[in-house]
Amino acid sequence: MQEKYKAMILNTNGIKYFFTLLACASVGAVTMQQFEASLDMMRNGCAPKFKVSVDILDKLRAGEFTENNNDLRCYTRCIAQLAGTLTKKGDFSVQKALAQIPIILPPEMQDAAKEALNACKDVQKNYKESCDRVFYTTKCVRDYDPTTFKFP
C-alpha cells in the first residue's frame, strides 16, 4: 500500500513538474501538440486512482459524459486538482481556471474556454459533492462549446 501511495505522489509531482516545464519552455504560446501531450499526462496521473475504463475515458475526451458513474465524476475532480483549479474546499475555481488558460491552452482555444468558463461558473452551486460540482461544471463547458472541448 505504501508503494502505491509513493507512486501516486511521484506521478502527481511529475505532472506538476511537466506543467511548470511546459509554462517555462513555451515563453510564447502552448502548441496543440503540447496541449494534447498534457492531456495524456493528466489522464495517466488520475486514471489509475479510479475504476473507469479506457473506453469511458475516451468517450469523455470526445465530450460524451456518463453521468451514472461516480468514479468518472471523481476522475474529473482529480483532473481539476492536477490543473490547479480547485479551492481548498473542493470547489471549482473559475478564477484559477481563467488564470491557467494562457499557460495550458493553445491560443486557438483560449477565447472559447474563457467564454465557456464564465457561462458555467454557477453550475456547481446546484451540487453538494465536490466530484459532482466539478463534473457538471465540466459538462457545462462541453455543452457551451462542444467543438473546442477536450478533456484528459
PDB file of C-alpha atoms in Angstrom:
ATOM      1  CA  MET A   1       0.000   0.000   0.000  1.00  0.00           C
ATOM      2  CA  GLN A   2       2.809   2.424   0.824  1.00  0.00           C
ATOM      3  CA  GLU A   3       4.427   1.776  -2.576  1.00  0.00           C
ATOM      4  CA  LYS A   4       1.176   2.665  -4.332  1.00  0.00           C
ATOM      5  CA  TYR A   5       0.949   5.889  -2.301  1.00  0.00           C
ATOM      6  CA  LYS A   6       4.561   6.782  -3.129  1.00  0.00           C
ATOM      7  CA  ALA A   7       3.907   6.115  -6.808  1.00  0.00           C
ATOM      8  CA  MET A   8       0.849   8.388  -6.693  1.00  0.00           C
ATOM      9  CA  ILE A   9       2.889  11.192  -5.131  1.00  0.00           C
ATOM     10  CA  LEU A  10       5.694  10.787  -7.644  1.00  0.00           C
ATOM     11  CA  ASN A  11       3.221  10.736 -10.521  1.00  0.00           C
ATOM     12  CA  THR A  12       1.437  13.858  -9.253  1.00  0.00           C
ATOM     13  CA  ASN A  13       4.750  15.647  -8.727  1.00  0.00           C
ATOM     14  CA  GLY A  14       5.814  14.605 -12.224  1.00  0.00           C
ATOM     15  CA  ILE A  15       2.683  16.125 -13.706  1.00  0.00           C
ATOM     16  CA  LYS A  16       3.160  19.366 -11.774  1.00  0.00           C
ATOM     17  CA  TYR A  17       6.775  19.428 -12.978  1.00  0.00           C
ATOM     18  CA  PHE A  18       5.569  18.867 -16.552  1.00  0.00           C
ATOM     19  CA  PHE A  19       3.191  21.852 -16.346  1.00  0.00           C
ATOM     20  CA  THR A  20       5.910  24.033 -14.858  1.00  0.00           C
ATOM     21  CA  LEU A  21       8.295  22.944 -17.603  1.00  0.00           C
ATOM     22  CA  LEU A  22       5.604  23.500 -20.222  1.00  0.00           C
ATOM     23  CA  ALA A  23       4.936  27.007 -18.918  1.00  0.00           C
ATOM     24  CA  CYS A  24       8.632  27.898 -18.829  1.00  0.00           C
ATOM     25  CA  ALA A  25       9.568  26.290 -22.129  1.00  0.00           C
ATOM     26  CA  SER A  26       6.774  27.882 -24.058  1.00  0.00           C
ATOM     27  CA  VAL A  27       7.522  31.518 -23.392  1.00  0.00           C
ATOM     28  CA  GLY A  28       5.197  32.163 -26.311  1.00  0.00           C
ATOM     29  CA  ALA A  29       2.133  30.003 -26.599  1.00  0.00           C
ATOM     30  CA  VAL A  30       1.415  26.348 -25.978  1.00  0.00           C
ATOM     31  CA  THR A  31       1.026  24.380 -29.189  1.00  0.00           C
ATOM     32  CA  MET A  32      -1.837  21.967 -29.785  1.00  0.00           C
ATOM     33  CA  GLN A  33       0.697  19.126 -29.711  1.00  0.00           C
ATOM     34  CA  GLN A  34       1.961  20.206 -26.273  1.00  0.00           C
ATOM     35  CA  PHE A  35      -1.600  20.571 -25.030  1.00  0.00           C
ATOM     36  CA  GLU A  36      -2.564  17.090 -26.221  1.00  0.00           C
ATOM     37  CA  ALA A  37       0.538  15.649 -24.547  1.00  0.00           C
ATOM     38  CA  SER A  38      -0.539  17.332 -21.301  1.00  0.00           C
ATOM     39  CA  LEU A  39      -3.983  15.694 -21.619  1.00  0.00           C
ATOM     40  CA  ASP A  40      -2.312  12.290 -21.722  1.00  0.00           C
ATOM     41  CA  MET A  41      -0.084  13.134 -18.756  1.00  0.00           C
ATOM     42  CA  MET A  42      -3.060  14.235 -16.690  1.00  0.00           C
ATOM     43  CA  ARG A  43      -5.048  11.141 -17.629  1.00  0.00           C
ATOM     44  CA  ASN A  44      -2.120   8.965 -16.607  1.00  0.00           C
ATOM     45  CA  GLY A  45      -1.983  10.804 -13.281  1.00  0.00           C
ATOM     46  CA  CYS A  46      -5.657  10.319 -12.404  1.00  0.00           C
ATOM     47  CA  ALA A  47      -6.970   7.236 -14.218  1.00  0.00           C
ATOM     48  CA  PRO A  48      -5.221   4.645 -12.007  1.00  0.00           C
ATOM     49  CA  LYS A  49      -6.973   6.078  -8.942  1.00  0.00           C
ATOM     50  CA  PHE A  50     -10.473   5.285 -10.235  1.00  0.00           C
ATOM     51  CA  LYS A  51     -12.322   2.316 -11.705  1.00  0.00           C
ATOM     52  CA  VAL A  52     -13.047   3.880 -15.074  1.00  0.00           C
ATOM     53  CA  SER A  53     -12.461   2.001 -18.312  1.00  0.00           C
ATOM     54  CA  VAL A  54     -10.327   3.436 -21.096  1.00  0.00           C
ATOM     55  CA  ASP A  55     -13.452   3.305 -23.290  1.00  0.00           C
ATOM     56  CA  ILE A  56     -15.350   5.623 -20.915  1.00  0.00           C
ATOM     57  CA  LEU A  57     -12.327   7.942 -20.630  1.00  0.00           C
ATOM     58  CA  ASP A  58     -12.058   8.065 -24.424  1.00  0.00           C
ATOM     59  CA  LYS A  59     -15.752   8.914 -24.632  1.00  0.00           C
ATOM     60  CA  LEU A  60     -15.233  11.677 -22.060  1.00  0.00           C
ATOM     61  CA  ARG A  61     -12.346  13.034 -24.121  1.00  0.00           C
ATOM     62  CA  ALA A  62     -14.738  13.141 -27.080  1.00  0.00           C
ATOM     63  CA  GLY A  63     -17.279  15.040 -24.974  1.00  0.00           C
ATOM     64  CA  GLU A  64     -19.599  12.181 -24.008  1.00  0.00           C
ATOM     65  CA  PHE A  65     -20.404  12.279 -20.297  1.00  0.00           C
ATOM     66  CA  THR A  66     -21.527   9.126 -18.464  1.00  0.00           C
ATOM     67  CA  GLU A  67     -23.472  10.645 -15.579  1.00  0.00           C
ATOM     68  CA  ASN A  68     -24.219   7.490 -13.587  1.00  0.00           C
ATOM     69  CA  ASN A  69     -20.543   6.747 -12.872  1.00  0.00           C
ATOM     70  CA  ASN A  70     -19.279   8.144  -9.556  1.00  0.00           C
ATOM     71  CA  ASP A  71     -15.681   7.179 -10.324  1.00  0.00           C
ATOM     72  CA  LEU A  72     -15.849   9.170 -13.558  1.00  0.00           C
ATOM     73  CA  ARG A  73     -17.234  12.178 -11.708  1.00  0.00           C
ATOM     74  CA  CYS A  74     -14.374  11.971  -9.199  1.00  0.00           C
ATOM     75  CA  TYR A  75     -11.890  11.474 -12.046  1.00  0.00           C
ATOM     76  CA  THR A  76     -12.910  14.907 -13.377  1.00  0.00           C
ATOM     77  CA  ARG A  77     -12.265  16.326  -9.910  1.00  0.00           C
ATOM     78  CA  CYS A  78      -8.807  14.741  -9.870  1.00  0.00           C
ATOM     79  CA  ILE A  79      -8.022  16.354 -13.228  1.00  0.00           C
ATOM     80  CA  ALA A  80      -9.180  19.739 -11.929  1.00  0.00           C
ATOM     81  CA  GLN A  81      -6.998  19.281  -8.867  1.00  0.00           C
ATOM     82  CA  LEU A  82      -3.956  18.460 -11.024  1.00  0.00           C
ATOM     83  CA  ALA A  83      -4.660  21.516 -13.146  1.00  0.00           C
ATOM     84  CA  GLY A  84      -4.720  23.670 -10.020  1.00  0.00           C
ATOM     85  CA  THR A  85      -8.312  24.808 -10.483  1.00  0.00           C
ATOM     86  CA  LEU A  86      -9.838  23.687  -7.159  1.00  0.00           C
ATOM     87  CA  THR A  87     -10.242  25.635  -3.970  1.00  0.00           C
ATOM     88  CA  LYS A  88      -9.283  24.061  -0.639  1.00  0.00           C
ATOM     89  CA  LYS A  89     -12.970  23.192  -0.155  1.00  0.00           C
ATOM     90  CA  GLY A  90     -13.000  21.275  -3.436  1.00  0.00           C
ATOM     91  CA  ASP A  91     -14.981  23.857  -5.372  1.00  0.00           C
ATOM     92  CA  PHE A  92     -14.114  24.546  -8.970  1.00  0.00           C
ATOM     93  CA  SER A  93     -12.479  27.977  -9.108  1.00  0.00           C
ATOM     94  CA  VAL A  94     -13.287  29.909 -12.260  1.00  0.00           C
ATOM     95  CA  GLN A  95     -10.622  32.465 -11.298  1.00  0.00           C
ATOM     96  CA  LYS A  96      -7.953  29.767 -11.044  1.00  0.00           C
ATOM     97  CA  ALA A  97      -9.121  28.171 -14.294  1.00  0.00           C
ATOM     98  CA  LEU A  98      -9.030  31.510 -16.112  1.00  0.00           C
ATOM     99  CA  ALA A  99      -5.502  32.092 -14.809  1.00  0.00           C
ATOM    100  CA  GLN A 100      -4.414  28.685 -16.174  1.00  0.00           C
ATOM    101  CA  ILE A 101      -5.804  29.248 -19.669  1.00  0.00           C
ATOM    102  CA  PRO A 102      -2.773  31.110 -21.110  1.00  0.00           C
ATOM    103  CA  ILE A 103      -0.459  28.526 -19.566  1.00  0.00           C
ATOM    104  CA  ILE A 104      -2.098  25.268 -20.633  1.00  0.00           C
ATOM    105  CA  LEU A 105      -4.258  26.034 -23.695  1.00  0.00           C
ATOM    106  CA  PRO A 106      -3.165  26.862 -27.222  1.00  0.00           C
ATOM    107  CA  PRO A 107      -4.215  30.327 -28.440  1.00  0.00           C
ATOM    108  CA  GLU A 108      -6.933  28.954 -30.736  1.00  0.00           C
ATOM    109  CA  MET A 109      -8.804  27.539 -27.729  1.00  0.00           C
ATOM    110  CA  GLN A 110      -8.383  30.358 -25.224  1.00  0.00           C
ATOM    111  CA  ASP A 111     -11.262  32.683 -26.087  1.00  0.00           C
ATOM    112  CA  ALA A 112     -13.807  29.866 -26.287  1.00  0.00           C
ATOM    113  CA  ALA A 113     -12.570  28.451 -22.976  1.00  0.00           C
ATOM    114  CA  LYS A 114     -12.912  31.829 -21.237  1.00  0.00           C
ATOM    115  CA  GLU A 115     -16.446  32.286 -22.547  1.00  0.00           C
ATOM    116  CA  ALA A 116     -17.459  28.760 -21.514  1.00  0.00           C
ATOM    117  CA  LEU A 117     -15.998  29.105 -18.024  1.00  0.00           C
ATOM    118  CA  ASN A 118     -17.775  32.386 -17.439  1.00  0.00           C
ATOM    119  CA  ALA A 119     -21.056  30.932 -18.717  1.00  0.00           C
ATOM    120  CA  CYS A 120     -20.736  27.878 -16.434  1.00  0.00           C
ATOM    121  CA  LYS A 121     -19.383  29.456 -13.265  1.00  0.00           C
ATOM    122  CA  ASP A 122     -22.580  28.980 -11.239  1.00  0.00           C
ATOM    123  CA  VAL A 123     -23.421  25.391 -12.236  1.00  0.00           C
ATOM    124  CA  GLN A 124     -21.602  23.949  -9.240  1.00  0.00           C
ATOM    125  CA  LYS A 125     -23.974  25.712  -6.850  1.00  0.00           C
ATOM    126  CA  ASN A 126     -26.572  23.043  -7.709  1.00  0.00           C
ATOM    127  CA  TYR A 127     -24.479  20.182  -6.258  1.00  0.00           C
ATOM    128  CA  LYS A 128     -23.279  19.216  -2.778  1.00  0.00           C
ATOM    129  CA  GLU A 129     -20.461  16.798  -3.549  1.00  0.00           C
ATOM    130  CA  SER A 130     -17.141  18.112  -4.844  1.00  0.00           C
ATOM    131  CA  CYS A 131     -16.942  15.439  -7.561  1.00  0.00           C
ATOM    132  CA  ASP A 132     -20.410  16.409  -8.812  1.00  0.00           C
ATOM    133  CA  ARG A 133     -19.595  20.121  -8.755  1.00  0.00           C
ATOM    134  CA  VAL A 134     -16.536  19.648 -10.961  1.00  0.00           C
ATOM    135  CA  PHE A 135     -18.153  17.030 -13.228  1.00  0.00           C
ATOM    136  CA  TYR A 136     -21.225  19.116 -14.018  1.00  0.00           C
ATOM    137  CA  THR A 137     -19.220  22.322 -14.447  1.00  0.00           C
ATOM    138  CA  THR A 138     -17.027  20.447 -16.921  1.00  0.00           C
ATOM    139  CA  LYS A 139     -20.110  19.087 -18.676  1.00  0.00           C
ATOM    140  CA  CYS A 140     -21.487  22.624 -18.933  1.00  0.00           C
ATOM    141  CA  VAL A 141     -18.220  23.793 -20.513  1.00  0.00           C
ATOM    142  CA  ARG A 142     -18.546  20.998 -23.087  1.00  0.00           C
ATOM    143  CA  ASP A 143     -22.212  21.829 -23.728  1.00  0.00           C
ATOM    144  CA  TYR A 144     -21.335  25.501 -24.182  1.00  0.00           C
ATOM    145  CA  ASP A 145     -18.787  24.812 -26.918  1.00  0.00           C
ATOM    146  CA  PRO A 146     -18.550  21.144 -27.937  1.00  0.00           C
ATOM    147  CA  THR A 147     -16.340  21.882 -30.950  1.00  0.00           C
ATOM    148  CA  THR A 148     -13.332  23.016 -28.896  1.00  0.00           C
ATOM    149  CA  PHE A 149     -13.880  20.843 -25.799  1.00  0.00           C
ATOM    150  CA  LYS A 150     -11.028  18.469 -24.927  1.00  0.00           C
ATOM    151  CA  PHE A 151     -10.574  16.639 -21.659  1.00  0.00           C
ATOM    152  CA  PRO A 152      -7.937  14.281 -20.321  1.00  0.00           C
TER     153      PRO A 152
END
